[in-house]
């Protein structure tokens, strides 16, 4: 009550003044405005009015109770408003906390995806390095084997030549001991034998060079096959990687239609231009739900442009088919 009087001193003064006016009216009535005429009498009459103090106290008490009720109503309303504001502030704090948690969760998921991508790229780099090392080791081994074969062939040829020379010396010694009449024939025989030997050596050398050329050609063919296989494997990995990136971007652009259940998927055919621009999209294997299939086509158009490789590998992406499965992680 005192707080209300302190906050509204003017209203309190007006209320007190009105109370005093009411009390005066009750005490004196309204006849004081028109004073009664005194009768002409020799008897002096003393006039008096009885004041009903109980009614005055009742009236004063009623006014106090009204003031108290008004003060209580204002206090109750103020407390309710304070409670409402406190509840609103609590809900705002909870909402800020919830949004902060969601943002933190999104950042954690982004970091996980980035780490997984780095690990996958590092694994591919290690595999490629190991394959190159294996091919280099295989090439070095084959070169060593070819060198060893060449050395063995040279050794055999030297041994053959040594034997031939030894035989020649023996024949020469025998011929020297032969009769003189046979010298001309022997000389002619030696000449023919020398020609035959030189011809045989020339033929042997030609065959050796031909075998060497064939071995080198076979080696080059094997190396070309290995390089072609490596390039084909690399292109296959690159194609799978870009198909995964395309599928992930389309899934991120997908808006789930109302009433669509989980587990649906369909196969899409997409025609692309260089740079990843979508020229056309169609469903070649539906999910059985038209709304889901249309939402998959809309997701492809929304994801335009799609990630595609450059160079000759892009020719494999002009017309592609891939499975749209938003439930696949």
XYZ file of C-alpha atoms in Angstrom:
329
model
C 0.000 0.000 0.000
C 2.805 2.377 0.898
C 4.561 1.578 -2.400
C 1.376 2.495 -4.329
C 1.125 5.821 -2.395
C 4.795 6.559 -3.122
C 4.386 5.854 -6.856
C 1.110 7.834 -7.214
C 1.080 10.646 -4.580
C -1.386 12.786 -6.568
C -3.899 9.975 -6.864
C -3.538 9.242 -3.147
C -4.206 12.905 -2.269
C -7.306 13.008 -4.491
C -8.625 9.837 -2.876
C -8.156 11.221 0.646
C -9.862 14.495 -0.324
C -12.839 12.603 -1.787
C -13.129 10.587 1.410
C -13.227 13.766 3.486
C -15.939 15.258 1.260
C -18.052 12.125 1.620
C -17.653 12.167 5.402
C -18.705 15.835 5.566
C -21.759 15.140 3.440
C -22.716 12.262 5.658
C -22.203 14.301 8.789
C -23.916 17.542 7.815
C -26.156 16.429 5.000
C -27.076 18.813 2.209
C -29.165 21.232 4.349
C -26.185 23.447 5.136
C -26.500 24.874 1.658
C -30.037 26.138 2.525
C -30.056 27.212 6.183
C -33.493 26.495 7.774
C -35.688 29.410 8.851
C -35.998 29.755 12.618
C -39.622 29.603 13.800
C -40.825 32.523 15.701
C -41.055 31.035 19.094
C -40.021 31.997 22.471
C -38.819 28.496 23.152
C -35.247 27.870 22.355
C -34.778 24.553 20.507
C -31.396 22.939 20.238
C -31.025 21.110 16.868
C -28.559 18.233 16.540
C -27.910 15.412 13.989
C -26.782 11.984 15.000
C -23.697 10.831 13.038
C -23.688 7.149 12.147
C -20.028 6.456 12.759
C -20.440 2.789 11.856
C -21.507 3.665 8.331
C -18.620 6.084 8.003
C -16.141 3.441 9.104
C -17.787 0.921 6.779
C -17.501 3.336 3.872
C -13.864 4.099 4.683
C -13.121 0.379 5.017
C -14.778 -0.342 1.679
C -12.656 2.333 0.001
C -9.527 0.886 1.527
C -10.500 -2.594 0.385
C -11.101 -1.298 -3.158
C -7.660 0.312 -3.151
C -6.129 -2.890 -1.839
C -7.878 -4.962 -4.496
C -6.702 -2.614 -7.235
C -3.139 -2.733 -5.879
C -3.271 -6.539 -5.666
C -4.610 -6.773 -9.232
C -1.807 -4.514 -10.478
C 0.789 -6.544 -8.572
C -0.614 -9.811 -9.957
C -0.645 -8.420 -13.500
C 2.922 -7.175 -13.087
C 4.078 -10.560 -11.776
C 2.367 -12.348 -14.682
C 4.034 -9.976 -17.171
C 7.403 -10.539 -15.508
C 6.834 -14.318 -15.650
C 5.838 -14.078 -19.328
C 8.960 -12.047 -20.141
C 11.124 -14.478 -18.179
C 9.600 -17.445 -20.030
C 10.107 -15.682 -23.363
C 13.744 -14.967 -22.486
C 14.249 -18.607 -21.446
C 12.816 -19.850 -24.747
C 15.008 -17.421 -26.700
C 18.061 -18.671 -24.794
C 17.106 -22.306 -25.540
C 16.606 -21.478 -29.233
C 20.017 -19.794 -29.431
C 21.583 -22.843 -27.754
C 19.790 -25.204 -30.158
C 20.956 -23.194 -33.195
C 24.503 -23.129 -31.816
C 24.424 -26.933 -31.363
C 23.153 -27.412 -34.924
C 25.905 -25.147 -36.300
C 28.513 -27.011 -34.265
C 27.191 -30.367 -35.527
C 27.270 -29.106 -39.140
C 30.877 -27.963 -38.738
C 31.857 -31.368 -37.275
C 30.202 -33.188 -40.181
C 31.941 -30.874 -42.699
C 35.303 -31.597 -41.073
C 34.621 -35.353 -41.165
C 33.717 -35.240 -44.864
C 36.839 -33.183 -45.647
C 39.075 -35.604 -43.699
C 37.502 -38.604 -45.462
C 38.092 -36.934 -48.832
C 41.744 -36.219 -47.967
C 42.256 -39.824 -46.829
C 40.709 -41.166 -50.045
C 42.921 -38.929 -52.223
C 46.006 -39.887 -50.206
C 45.163 -43.587 -50.601
C 44.785 -43.158 -54.369
C 48.139 -41.314 -54.521
C 49.843 -44.114 -52.567
C 48.363 -46.768 -54.843
C 49.489 -44.882 -57.940
C 53.015 -44.450 -56.532
C 53.206 -48.151 -55.614
C 52.045 -49.137 -59.120
C 54.665 -46.897 -60.731
C 57.368 -48.358 -58.501
C 56.240 -51.898 -59.374
C 56.348 -51.142 -63.103
C 59.790 -49.552 -62.794
C 61.083 -52.573 -60.880
C 59.595 -54.943 -63.460
C 61.181 -52.922 -66.274
C 64.561 -52.971 -64.541
C 64.300 -56.723 -64.004
C 63.452 -57.344 -67.638
C 66.354 -55.124 -68.738
C 68.711 -57.114 -66.505
C 67.401 -60.389 -67.943
C 67.849 -59.096 -71.497
C 71.409 -58.027 -70.683
C 72.156 -61.431 -69.170
C 70.779 -63.195 -72.245
C 72.869 -60.984 -74.521
C 75.998 -61.739 -72.496
C 75.220 -65.464 -72.604
C 74.738 -65.298 -76.367
C 78.013 -63.446 -76.768
C 79.776 -66.060 -74.638
C 78.370 -68.882 -76.758
C 79.419 -67.144 -79.953
C 82.931 -66.607 -78.576
C 83.140 -70.267 -77.607
C 81.991 -71.314 -81.073
C 84.520 -69.030 -82.659
C 87.290 -70.385 -80.425
C 86.403 -73.944 -81.354
C 86.298 -73.040 -85.012
C 89.672 -71.374 -84.810
C 91.113 -74.356 -82.967
C 89.787 -76.643 -85.643
C 91.243 -74.374 -88.284
C 94.673 -74.527 -86.712
C 94.489 -78.306 -86.513
C 93.455 -78.539 -90.137
C 96.249 -76.182 -91.129
C 98.811 -78.302 -89.288
C 97.475 -81.397 -91.014
C 97.541 -79.726 -94.354
C 101.138 -78.604 -93.903
C 102.105 -82.233 -93.390
C 100.252 -83.299 -96.538
C 101.905 -83.806 -99.801
C 102.786 -80.814 -101.965
C 100.526 -81.943 -104.731
C 97.609 -81.473 -102.467
C 98.575 -77.879 -101.423
C 96.679 -76.227 -104.245
C 93.603 -78.299 -103.547
C 93.961 -77.667 -99.846
C 94.409 -73.950 -100.443
C 91.259 -73.929 -102.552
C 89.520 -75.953 -99.892
C 90.637 -73.476 -97.222
C 89.428 -70.604 -99.340
C 86.040 -72.202 -99.753
C 85.939 -73.120 -96.103
C 86.755 -69.514 -95.150
C 84.050 -68.221 -97.400
C 81.585 -70.658 -95.889
C 82.654 -69.689 -92.395
C 82.327 -65.993 -93.113
C 78.962 -66.608 -94.699
C 77.856 -68.660 -91.703
C 79.068 -65.997 -89.284
C 77.318 -63.297 -91.291
C 74.097 -65.351 -91.249
C 74.485 -65.979 -87.543
C 75.066 -62.278 -86.910
C 72.035 -61.395 -89.012
C 69.871 -63.849 -87.063
C 71.189 -62.507 -83.749
C 70.410 -58.929 -84.769
C 66.956 -60.000 -85.952
C 66.310 -61.770 -82.649
C 67.487 -58.676 -80.781
C 65.156 -56.421 -82.784
C 62.259 -58.801 -82.126
C 63.051 -58.851 -78.398
C 63.199 -55.049 -78.282
C 59.920 -54.812 -80.205
C 58.276 -57.282 -77.815
C 59.606 -55.304 -74.843
C 58.195 -52.072 -76.265
C 54.849 -53.769 -76.917
C 54.684 -55.009 -73.327
C 55.527 -51.532 -72.029
C 52.841 -50.001 -74.265
C 50.277 -52.515 -72.971
C 51.210 -51.725 -69.378
C 50.893 -47.980 -69.982
C 47.530 -48.481 -71.694
C 46.297 -50.605 -68.782
C 47.449 -47.985 -66.279
C 45.703 -45.228 -68.228
C 42.487 -47.286 -68.483
C 42.547 -47.997 -64.748
C 43.171 -44.320 -63.987
C 40.308 -43.259 -66.258
C 38.001 -45.792 -64.583
C 38.883 -44.443 -61.132
C 38.379 -40.869 -62.317
C 35.010 -41.755 -63.852
C 33.835 -43.446 -60.637
C 35.022 -40.454 -58.606
C 33.132 -37.943 -60.758
C 29.990 -40.142 -60.793
C 30.105 -40.152 -56.961
C 30.543 -36.342 -56.898
C 27.627 -35.893 -59.334
C 25.377 -38.197 -57.260
C 26.300 -36.409 -54.016
C 25.616 -32.942 -55.469
C 22.243 -34.070 -56.877
C 21.257 -35.594 -53.492
C 22.219 -32.338 -51.727
C 19.977 -30.418 -54.153
C 17.023 -32.821 -53.668
C 13.870 -31.608 -51.921
C 11.854 -34.478 -50.397
C 8.208 -34.386 -51.560
C 5.516 -34.651 -48.906
C 4.492 -38.203 -48.046
C 7.559 -39.857 -49.644
C 8.832 -42.872 -47.700
C 12.462 -43.956 -47.320
C 14.044 -46.628 -49.472
C 13.019 -45.279 -52.895
C 15.569 -44.940 -55.701
C 15.604 -44.592 -59.476
C 18.068 -44.594 -62.380
C 18.582 -41.330 -64.265
C 20.008 -40.594 -67.703
C 21.704 -37.196 -67.979
C 23.116 -35.491 -71.072
C 25.871 -32.976 -70.302
C 27.774 -30.262 -72.138
C 31.447 -29.374 -71.515
C 31.716 -27.664 -68.151
C 28.916 -29.793 -66.623
C 25.840 -27.926 -67.967
C 22.760 -30.166 -67.952
C 21.232 -30.509 -71.439
C 18.561 -33.102 -70.600
C 17.537 -35.487 -67.812
C 15.128 -38.423 -67.857
C 14.187 -41.440 -65.728
C 15.140 -44.741 -67.376
C 14.257 -46.946 -64.384
C 11.553 -45.548 -62.121
C 11.043 -46.071 -58.401
C 7.320 -46.765 -58.759
C 6.499 -43.353 -57.273
C 5.957 -40.571 -59.821
C 6.439 -37.745 -57.311
C 9.789 -39.200 -56.221
C 10.975 -39.611 -59.855
C 9.985 -36.028 -60.721
C 11.768 -34.729 -57.619
C 14.933 -36.605 -58.711
C 14.812 -34.940 -62.155
C 14.266 -31.545 -60.497
C 17.273 -32.175 -58.216
C 19.519 -32.744 -61.273
C 18.363 -29.489 -62.878
C 18.836 -27.631 -59.577
C 22.390 -29.016 -59.194
C 23.379 -27.619 -62.656
C 26.307 -27.384 -63.449
C 27.490 -30.855 -62.410
C 31.155 -31.706 -61.719
C 32.782 -33.257 -64.832
C 36.394 -33.873 -65.893
C 38.071 -32.031 -68.714
C 40.030 -33.261 -71.704
C 39.291 -36.514 -73.489
C 37.796 -38.109 -70.366
C 34.786 -35.782 -70.665
C 33.601 -37.764 -73.724
C 32.531 -40.488 -71.256
C 30.292 -37.947 -69.485
C 28.309 -36.567 -72.421
C 25.602 -39.164 -71.792
C 25.683 -40.899 -68.384
C 23.414 -43.118 -66.321
C 23.569 -43.162 -62.518
C 21.428 -44.359 -59.651
C 19.709 -41.646 -57.577
C 19.452 -42.974 -54.021
C 19.047 -40.246 -51.338
C 19.330 -42.894 -48.592
C 22.825 -43.964 -49.642
C 25.553 -42.507 -47.435
